[in-house]
Amino acid sequence: MMSIISLPMLTVTAAIGTGILQPGVHLRQLMFPVRKLASYNHLICPSIGQMSSDRAYNLVANNHLVSPENDGNSKIEPEFHDRAMLLLSVPLGRPTYFCDEMECILCESVPNRQLEGCVDWFISSGFLFDINERGHLIYKKNGKNTKWE
């Protein structure tokens, strides 16, 4: 079964391998936050784990109706996600903004990320594929003593 997370990566790899897409940095902009997944949720609730004045007041007042998660006062609307990722890339020291890189960082760094049941499977005789900084397909044989080609 193909998950929605791995489908875009497989699609780009297949499109390059078959010649449908030409290599180039434009491929680094094909990933984007998908509704209901971690990077999207991280942008919708960027200050999760922080507390607004209203939430602090409700907690002190012992108001049990307060959600333990973000109170929604710092939501970034979806139409601004790309701009927010661009702005985040600067303090992270990224020399060039690539959407795929920022989407991955947001996904991996979302607070309260649940890793139970999350397993990556690799075929021991298979290859790992990626796209380098210039948007060219690179690969390496699975194993810790192999190099990207």
Tab-separated table of N, CA, C and O in Angstrom, residues 38-115:
chain	number	residue	atom	x	y	z
A	38	ALA	N	1.717	16.315	8.776
A	38	ALA	CA	2.521	16.999	9.798
A	38	ALA	C	2.997	18.390	9.405
A	38	ALA	O	2.863	19.333	10.181
A	39	SER	N	3.573	18.574	8.223
A	39	SER	CA	4.103	19.900	7.864
A	39	SER	C	2.977	20.926	7.763
A	39	SER	O	3.125	22.066	8.192
A	40	TYR	N	1.840	20.526	7.225
A	40	TYR	CA	0.672	21.414	7.129
A	40	TYR	C	0.190	21.782	8.533
A	40	TYR	O	-0.044	22.949	8.843
A	41	ASN	N	0.067	20.773	9.390
A	41	ASN	CA	-0.397	21.018	10.762
A	41	ASN	C	0.571	21.910	11.527
A	41	ASN	O	0.157	22.722	12.352
A	42	HIS	N	1.858	21.752	11.267
A	42	HIS	CA	2.859	22.581	11.934
A	42	HIS	C	2.685	24.050	11.539
A	42	HIS	O	2.834	24.946	12.369
A	43	LEU	N	2.353	24.315	10.284
A	43	LEU	CA	2.123	25.684	9.843
A	43	LEU	C	0.784	26.229	10.347
A	43	LEU	O	0.680	27.409	10.684
A	44	ILE	N	-0.223	25.369	10.416
A	44	ILE	CA	-1.531	25.812	10.912
A	44	ILE	C	-1.436	26.164	12.393
A	44	ILE	O	-2.072	27.104	12.863
A	45	CYS	N	-0.632	25.432	13.159
A	45	CYS	CA	-0.459	25.679	14.602
A	45	CYS	C	1.024	25.833	14.921
A	45	CYS	O	1.610	24.993	15.604
A	46	PRO	N	1.655	26.919	14.455
A	46	PRO	CA	3.105	27.040	14.622
A	46	PRO	C	3.562	27.266	16.051
A	46	PRO	O	4.704	27.005	16.380
A	47	SER	N	2.696	27.757	16.911
A	47	SER	CA	3.139	28.048	18.279
A	47	SER	C	2.658	27.005	19.270
A	47	SER	O	2.513	27.288	20.447
A	48	ILE	N	2.416	25.796	18.782
A	48	ILE	CA	1.994	24.736	19.684
A	48	ILE	C	3.060	24.582	20.769
A	48	ILE	O	4.245	24.660	20.504
A	49	GLY	N	2.632	24.467	21.980
A	49	GLY	CA	3.572	24.378	23.088
A	49	GLY	C	3.860	25.735	23.704
A	49	GLY	O	4.468	25.827	24.750
A	50	GLN	N	3.414	26.808	23.052
A	50	GLN	CA	3.530	28.139	23.625
A	50	GLN	C	2.152	28.556	24.104
A	50	GLN	O	1.147	27.979	23.728
A	51	MET	N	2.102	29.575	24.901
A	51	MET	CA	0.842	29.933	25.529
A	51	MET	C	0.501	31.402	25.286
A	51	MET	O	1.322	32.279	25.496
A	52	SER	N	-0.715	31.647	24.820
A	52	SER	CA	-1.183	33.021	24.675
A	52	SER	C	-1.644	33.525	26.046
A	52	SER	O	-1.845	32.753	26.985
A	53	SER	N	-1.839	34.829	26.156
A	53	SER	CA	-2.317	35.422	27.414
A	53	SER	C	-3.687	34.870	27.782
A	53	SER	O	-3.956	34.596	28.961
A	54	ASP	N	-4.577	34.700	26.789
A	54	ASP	CA	-5.917	34.169	27.067
A	54	ASP	C	-5.840	32.753	27.633
A	54	ASP	O	-6.529	32.412	28.592
A	55	ARG	N	-5.009	31.933	27.056
A	55	ARG	CA	-4.888	30.548	27.532
A	55	ARG	C	-4.289	30.524	28.936
A	55	ARG	O	-4.740	29.767	29.795
A	56	ALA	N	-3.271	31.347	29.179
A	56	ALA	CA	-2.670	31.403	30.513
A	56	ALA	C	-3.710	31.829	31.547
A	56	ALA	O	-3.796	31.239	32.631
A	57	TYR	N	-4.514	32.818	31.233
A	57	TYR	CA	-5.557	33.288	32.152
A	57	TYR	C	-6.553	32.162	32.454
A	57	TYR	O	-6.914	31.918	33.600
A	58	ASN	N	-6.990	31.446	31.397
A	58	ASN	CA	-7.944	30.345	31.590
A	58	ASN	C	-7.358	29.227	32.435
A	58	ASN	O	-8.063	28.620	33.249
A	59	LEU	N	-6.079	28.942	32.276
A	59	LEU	CA	-5.446	27.901	33.085
A	59	LEU	C	-5.360	28.320	34.550
A	59	LEU	O	-5.629	27.530	35.448
A	60	VAL	N	-4.986	29.582	34.784
A	60	VAL	CA	-4.897	30.089	36.159
A	60	VAL	C	-6.285	30.113	36.800
A	60	VAL	O	-6.447	29.820	37.983
A	61	ALA	N	-7.296	30.428	36.003
A	61	ALA	CA	-8.676	30.474	36.505
A	61	ALA	C	-9.264	29.075	36.639
A	61	ALA	O	-10.433	28.923	36.978
A	62	ASN	N	-8.453	28.048	36.362
A	62	ASN	CA	-8.875	26.650	36.470
A	62	ASN	C	-10.030	26.330	35.526
A	62	ASN	O	-10.927	25.570	35.862
A	63	ASN	N	-9.998	26.926	34.353
A	63	ASN	CA	-11.000	26.668	33.333
A	63	ASN	C	-10.616	25.384	32.611
A	63	ASN	O	-9.688	25.357	31.812
A	64	HIS	N	-11.334	24.303	32.874
A	64	HIS	CA	-10.988	22.998	32.314
A	64	HIS	C	-11.403	22.837	30.859
A	64	HIS	O	-11.158	21.810	30.253
A	65	LEU	N	-12.025	23.856	30.285
A	65	LEU	CA	-12.425	23.777	28.889
A	65	LEU	C	-11.291	24.153	27.943
A	65	LEU	O	-11.437	24.083	26.743
A	66	VAL	N	-10.147	24.527	28.498
A	66	VAL	CA	-9.009	24.928	27.677
A	66	VAL	C	-8.336	23.686	27.113
A	66	VAL	O	-8.025	22.752	27.836
A	67	SER	N	-8.114	23.687	25.812
A	67	SER	CA	-7.433	22.575	25.160
A	67	SER	C	-5.959	22.573	25.559
A	67	SER	O	-5.350	23.624	25.691
A	68	PRO	N	-5.346	21.397	25.728
A	68	PRO	CA	-3.923	21.355	26.043
A	68	PRO	C	-3.053	21.727	24.846
A	68	PRO	O	-1.874	21.909	24.975
A	69	GLU	N	-3.645	21.839	23.671
A	69	GLU	CA	-2.871	22.191	22.487
A	69	GLU	C	-3.014	23.667	22.177
A	69	GLU	O	-3.620	24.426	22.916
A	70	ASN	N	-2.485	24.075	21.063
A	70	ASN	CA	-2.497	25.464	20.631
A	70	ASN	C	-3.918	26.014	20.653
A	70	ASN	O	-4.855	25.354	20.232
A	71	ASP	N	-4.059	27.236	21.135
A	71	ASP	CA	-5.389	27.847	21.191
A	71	ASP	C	-5.786	28.499	19.868
A	71	ASP	O	-6.834	29.091	19.762
A	72	GLY	N	-4.953	28.383	18.850
A	72	GLY	CA	-5.302	28.848	17.515
A	72	GLY	C	-5.058	30.316	17.253
A	72	GLY	O	-5.456	30.833	16.221
A	73	ASN	N	-4.408	31.017	18.165
A	73	ASN	CA	-4.207	32.452	17.978
A	73	ASN	C	-3.071	32.793	17.026
A	73	ASN	O	-2.856	33.955	16.733
A	74	SER	N	-2.333	31.826	16.542
A	74	SER	CA	-1.204	32.134	15.654
A	74	SER	C	-1.248	31.318	14.370
A	74	SER	O	-0.237	30.983	13.806
A	75	LYS	N	-2.434	31.011	13.899
A	75	LYS	CA	-2.620	30.194	12.705
A	75	LYS	C	-2.071	30.888	11.456
A	75	LYS	O	-2.273	32.081	11.260
A	76	ILE	N	-1.345	30.128	10.620
A	76	ILE	CA	-0.890	30.625	9.318
A	76	ILE	C	-1.808	30.008	8.273
A	76	ILE	O	-1.866	28.788	8.128
A	77	GLU	N	-2.533	30.845	7.573
A	77	GLU	CA	-3.485	30.369	6.571
A	77	GLU	C	-2.746	29.678	5.417
A	77	GLU	O	-1.623	30.065	5.078
A	78	PRO	N	-3.353	28.659	4.800
A	78	PRO	CA	-2.697	27.896	3.735
A	78	PRO	C	-2.143	28.734	2.586
A	78	PRO	O	-1.095	28.401	2.032
A	79	GLU	N	-2.802	29.835	2.236
A	79	GLU	CA	-2.291	30.637	1.119
A	79	GLU	C	-0.963	31.321	1.444
A	79	GLU	O	-0.276	31.813	0.547
A	80	PHE	N	-0.577	31.336	2.732
A	80	PHE	CA	0.685	31.935	3.142
A	80	PHE	C	1.747	30.894	3.515
A	80	PHE	O	2.826	31.249	3.963
A	81	HIS	N	1.458	29.613	3.337
A	81	HIS	CA	2.403	28.563	3.720
A	81	HIS	C	3.725	28.674	2.974
A	81	HIS	O	4.793	28.537	3.569
A	82	ASP	N	3.681	28.911	1.669
A	82	ASP	CA	4.920	28.993	0.903
A	82	ASP	C	5.769	30.172	1.381
A	82	ASP	O	6.978	30.039	1.564
A	83	ARG	N	5.142	31.310	1.607
A	83	ARG	CA	5.879	32.482	2.100
A	83	ARG	C	6.452	32.218	3.487
A	83	ARG	O	7.596	32.588	3.772
A	84	ALA	N	5.689	31.560	4.354
A	84	ALA	CA	6.184	31.245	5.702
A	84	ALA	C	7.392	30.323	5.625
A	84	ALA	O	8.377	30.505	6.351
A	85	MET	N	7.351	29.330	4.724
A	85	MET	CA	8.485	28.417	4.577
A	85	MET	C	9.709	29.156	4.046
A	85	MET	O	10.832	28.897	4.479
A	86	LEU	N	9.498	30.092	3.124
A	86	LEU	CA	10.595	30.914	2.616
A	86	LEU	C	11.218	31.723	3.758
A	86	LEU	O	12.439	31.750	3.917
A	87	LEU	N	10.374	32.348	4.571
A	87	LEU	CA	10.880	33.154	5.686
A	87	LEU	C	11.589	32.298	6.730
A	87	LEU	O	12.561	32.730	7.343
A	88	LEU	N	11.132	31.068	6.936
A	88	LEU	CA	11.780	30.160	7.888
A	88	LEU	C	13.145	29.689	7.389
A	88	LEU	O	14.037	29.413	8.187
A	89	SER	N	13.315	29.608	6.092
A	89	SER	CA	14.577	29.091	5.549
A	89	SER	C	15.760	30.014	5.866
A	89	SER	O	16.889	29.543	5.992
A	90	VAL	N	15.506	31.301	6.024
A	90	VAL	CA	16.593	32.261	6.289
A	90	VAL	C	17.224	32.036	7.666
A	90	VAL	O	18.433	31.820	7.762
A	91	PRO	N	16.442	32.061	8.769
A	91	PRO	CA	17.092	31.836	10.070
A	91	PRO	C	17.652	30.426	10.233
A	91	PRO	O	18.514	30.196	11.081
A	92	LEU	N	17.185	29.487	9.413
A	92	LEU	CA	17.737	28.131	9.464
A	92	LEU	C	19.047	28.025	8.692
A	92	LEU	O	19.662	26.969	8.643
A	93	GLY	N	19.460	29.129	8.080
A	93	GLY	CA	20.749	29.169	7.406
A	93	GLY	C	20.782	28.500	6.046
A	93	GLY	O	21.851	28.149	5.547
A	94	ARG	N	19.639	28.325	5.427
A	94	ARG	CA	19.608	27.686	4.119
A	94	ARG	C	20.019	28.707	3.066
A	94	ARG	O	19.429	29.782	2.983
A	95	PRO	N	21.031	28.411	2.251
A	95	PRO	CA	21.506	29.383	1.264
A	95	PRO	C	20.487	29.654	0.154
A	95	PRO	O	20.451	30.730	-0.410
A	96	THR	N	19.646	28.673	-0.142
A	96	THR	CA	18.606	28.806	-1.167
A	96	THR	C	17.337	28.183	-0.620
A	96	THR	O	17.385	27.158	0.057
A	97	TYR	N	16.194	28.794	-0.910
A	97	TYR	CA	14.912	28.240	-0.461
A	97	TYR	C	14.475	27.140	-1.417
A	97	TYR	O	14.289	27.371	-2.601
A	98	PHE	N	14.340	25.945	-0.859
A	98	PHE	CA	13.777	24.825	-1.598
A	98	PHE	C	12.579	24.319	-0.814
A	98	PHE	O	12.683	23.969	0.369
A	99	CYS	N	11.447	24.259	-1.469
A	99	CYS	CA	10.205	23.853	-0.817
A	99	CYS	C	10.315	22.444	-0.230
A	99	CYS	O	9.822	22.186	0.858
A	100	ASP	N	10.963	21.521	-0.938
A	100	ASP	CA	11.055	20.142	-0.449
A	100	ASP	C	11.809	20.068	0.878
A	100	ASP	O	11.435	19.328	1.782
A	101	GLU	N	12.860	20.864	0.996
A	101	GLU	CA	13.672	20.867	2.211
A	101	GLU	C	12.889	21.413	3.403
A	101	GLU	O	12.886	20.828	4.488
A	102	MET	N	12.200	22.526	3.205
A	102	MET	CA	11.436	23.133	4.295
A	102	MET	C	10.241	22.267	4.683
A	102	MET	O	9.901	22.148	5.851
A	103	GLU	N	9.594	21.642	3.702
A	103	GLU	CA	8.471	20.754	4.001
A	103	GLU	C	8.940	19.601	4.881
A	103	GLU	O	8.293	19.233	5.849
A	104	CYS	N	10.097	19.056	4.570
A	104	CYS	CA	10.664	17.960	5.349
A	104	CYS	C	11.011	18.419	6.769
A	104	CYS	O	10.709	17.732	7.744
A	105	ILE	N	11.642	19.587	6.898
A	105	ILE	CA	12.001	20.113	8.225
A	105	ILE	C	10.755	20.329	9.068
A	105	ILE	O	10.717	19.974	10.254
A	106	LEU	N	9.703	20.902	8.474
A	106	LEU	CA	8.454	21.130	9.218
A	106	LEU	C	7.816	19.806	9.637
A	106	LEU	O	7.294	19.680	10.740
A	107	CYS	N	7.871	18.835	8.774
A	107	CYS	CA	7.298	17.520	9.075
A	107	CYS	C	8.046	16.853	10.224
A	107	CYS	O	7.450	16.370	11.177
A	108	GLU	N	9.361	16.835	10.139
A	108	GLU	CA	10.176	16.149	11.141
A	108	GLU	C	10.187	16.870	12.490
A	108	GLU	O	10.439	16.251	13.510
A	109	SER	N	9.923	18.170	12.498
A	109	SER	CA	10.045	18.931	13.740
A	109	SER	C	8.711	19.289	14.386
A	109	SER	O	8.688	20.025	15.369
A	110	VAL	N	7.619	18.781	13.860
A	110	VAL	CA	6.319	19.131	14.447
A	110	VAL	C	6.267	18.662	15.906
A	110	VAL	O	6.651	17.535	16.223
A	111	PRO	N	5.860	19.545	16.822
A	111	PRO	CA	5.780	19.139	18.231
A	111	PRO	C	4.791	17.993	18.429
A	111	PRO	O	3.824	17.859	17.679
A	112	ASN	N	5.051	17.193	19.426
A	112	ASN	CA	4.195	16.051	19.780
A	112	ASN	C	4.082	15.035	18.646
A	112	ASN	O	3.080	14.353	18.515
A	113	ARG	N	5.114	14.957	17.823
A	113	ARG	CA	5.116	14.010	16.710
A	113	ARG	C	5.040	12.587	17.244
A	113	ARG	O	5.803	12.204	18.119
A	114	GLN	N	4.129	11.808	16.707
A	114	GLN	CA	3.922	10.437	17.147
A	114	GLN	C	4.684	9.486	16.232
A	114	GLN	O	4.430	9.431	15.040
A	115	LEU	N	5.637	8.752	16.792
A	115	LEU	CA	6.433	7.829	15.988
A	115	LEU	C	6.041	6.369	16.194
A	115	LEU	O	6.612	5.489	15.566
